[in-house]
Coordinates of C-alpha atoms in Angstrom, one line a residue:
M1263 CA 0.0 0.0 0.0
R1264 CA 1.2 3.5 -0.8
I1265 CA 0.5 6.7 0.9
D1266 CA -1.5 8.1 -2.0
E1267 CA -3.9 5.1 -1.7
L1268 CA -5.0 5.8 1.9
H1269 CA -8.2 7.6 0.9
K1270 CA -9.7 4.3 -0.2
F1271 CA -9.9 2.9 3.3
S1272 CA -12.4 3.4 6.1
D1273 CA -11.4 4.8 9.5
G1274 CA -11.4 1.4 11.2
T1275 CA -9.1 -0.2 8.6
L1276 CA -6.8 2.8 8.8
S1277 CA -6.6 2.5 12.6
D1278 CA -5.8 -1.2 12.3
V1279 CA -3.1 -0.6 9.7
R1280 CA -1.7 2.3 11.8
N1281 CA -1.6 0.1 14.9
A1282 CA 0.1 -2.8 13.1
L1283 CA 2.7 -0.5 11.6
D1284 CA 3.4 1.1 14.9
D1285 CA 3.8 -2.3 16.6
R1286 CA 6.2 -3.5 13.9
L1287 CA 8.1 -0.2 14.2
K1288 CA 8.5 -0.6 17.9
G1289 CA 9.6 -4.2 17.5
I1290 CA 6.6 -5.9 19.1
R1291 CA 6.3 -9.5 17.7
M1292 CA 3.0 -10.9 16.7
K1293 CA 2.1 -14.4 15.7
Y1294 CA 0.2 -13.4 12.6
L1295 CA 3.0 -11.3 11.1
P1296 CA 6.1 -12.8 9.6
S1297 CA 9.2 -11.7 11.4
T1298 CA 11.6 -10.1 8.9
I1299 CA 14.4 -7.7 9.4
W1300 CA 13.5 -4.1 8.6
R1301 CA 16.0 -1.9 7.0
K1302 CA 16.3 1.8 7.9
G1303 CA 14.4 2.8 4.8
D1304 CA 11.6 0.4 5.7
K1305 CA 11.3 2.0 9.2
D1306 CA 11.4 5.5 7.7
R1307 CA 8.6 4.6 5.2
A1308 CA 6.5 3.1 8.0
A1309 CA 7.0 6.2 10.2
A1310 CA 5.9 8.4 7.2
M1311 CA 2.9 6.1 6.6
I1312 CA 1.9 6.3 10.3
Q1313 CA 2.1 10.1 10.2
A1314 CA 0.0 10.3 7.0
I1315 CA -2.7 7.9 8.5
E1316 CA -2.9 10.0 11.7
K1317 CA -3.2 13.2 9.7
M1318 CA -6.0 11.7 7.6
L1319 CA -7.9 10.3 10.6
K1320 CA -7.6 13.7 12.3
T1321 CA -8.9 15.5 9.2
R1322 CA -11.8 13.1 8.9
R1323 CA -12.7 13.6 12.6
I1324 CA -12.6 17.4 12.2
M1325 CA -14.8 17.3 9.0
R1326 CA -17.3 15.0 10.8
S1327 CA -17.6 17.4 13.7
L1328 CA -17.9 20.4 11.5
E1329 CA -20.7 18.7 9.5
K1330 CA -22.5 17.9 12.8
F1331 CA -22.1 21.5 13.9
E1332 CA -23.4 22.8 10.6
T1333 CA -26.5 20.7 10.7
F1334 CA -27.1 21.8 14.3
A1335 CA -26.7 25.5 13.4
C1336 CA -29.3 25.1 10.6
Y1337 CA -31.8 23.4 12.9
K1338 CA -35.1 25.3 12.9
G1339 CA -37.4 23.4 15.3
P1340 CA -39.6 24.2 18.2
Y1341 CA -36.5 24.9 20.3
D1342 CA -34.7 27.3 17.9
L1343 CA -31.8 28.7 19.8
S1344 CA -30.4 30.9 17.0
S1345 CA -32.8 33.8 17.8
A1346 CA -32.9 33.4 21.6
A1347 CA -32.2 36.4 23.8
P1348 CA -28.7 36.5 25.3
I1349 CA -28.5 35.5 28.9
S1350 CA -26.6 37.8 31.2
I1351 CA -24.8 36.2 34.2
E1352 CA -24.4 38.6 37.1

């Protein structure tokens, strides 16, 4: 998988890939992963991939929260808060 292919995956898959790469980078051995010797270039590539995944997940979280905020701001129901009088705290 290349960094420019990350947009194809869901958040759960990206989290799993990020955790697996992080474990391999830290040297944690797992039964389901073959144990090979990683060169410095492999470690650098994995670190760059982890950073790209974290950035993408953060961007998706921000966009989701902005979408929720936008739909709440446009809400015009019986409890419309957009035209409410300001409350002064004394």
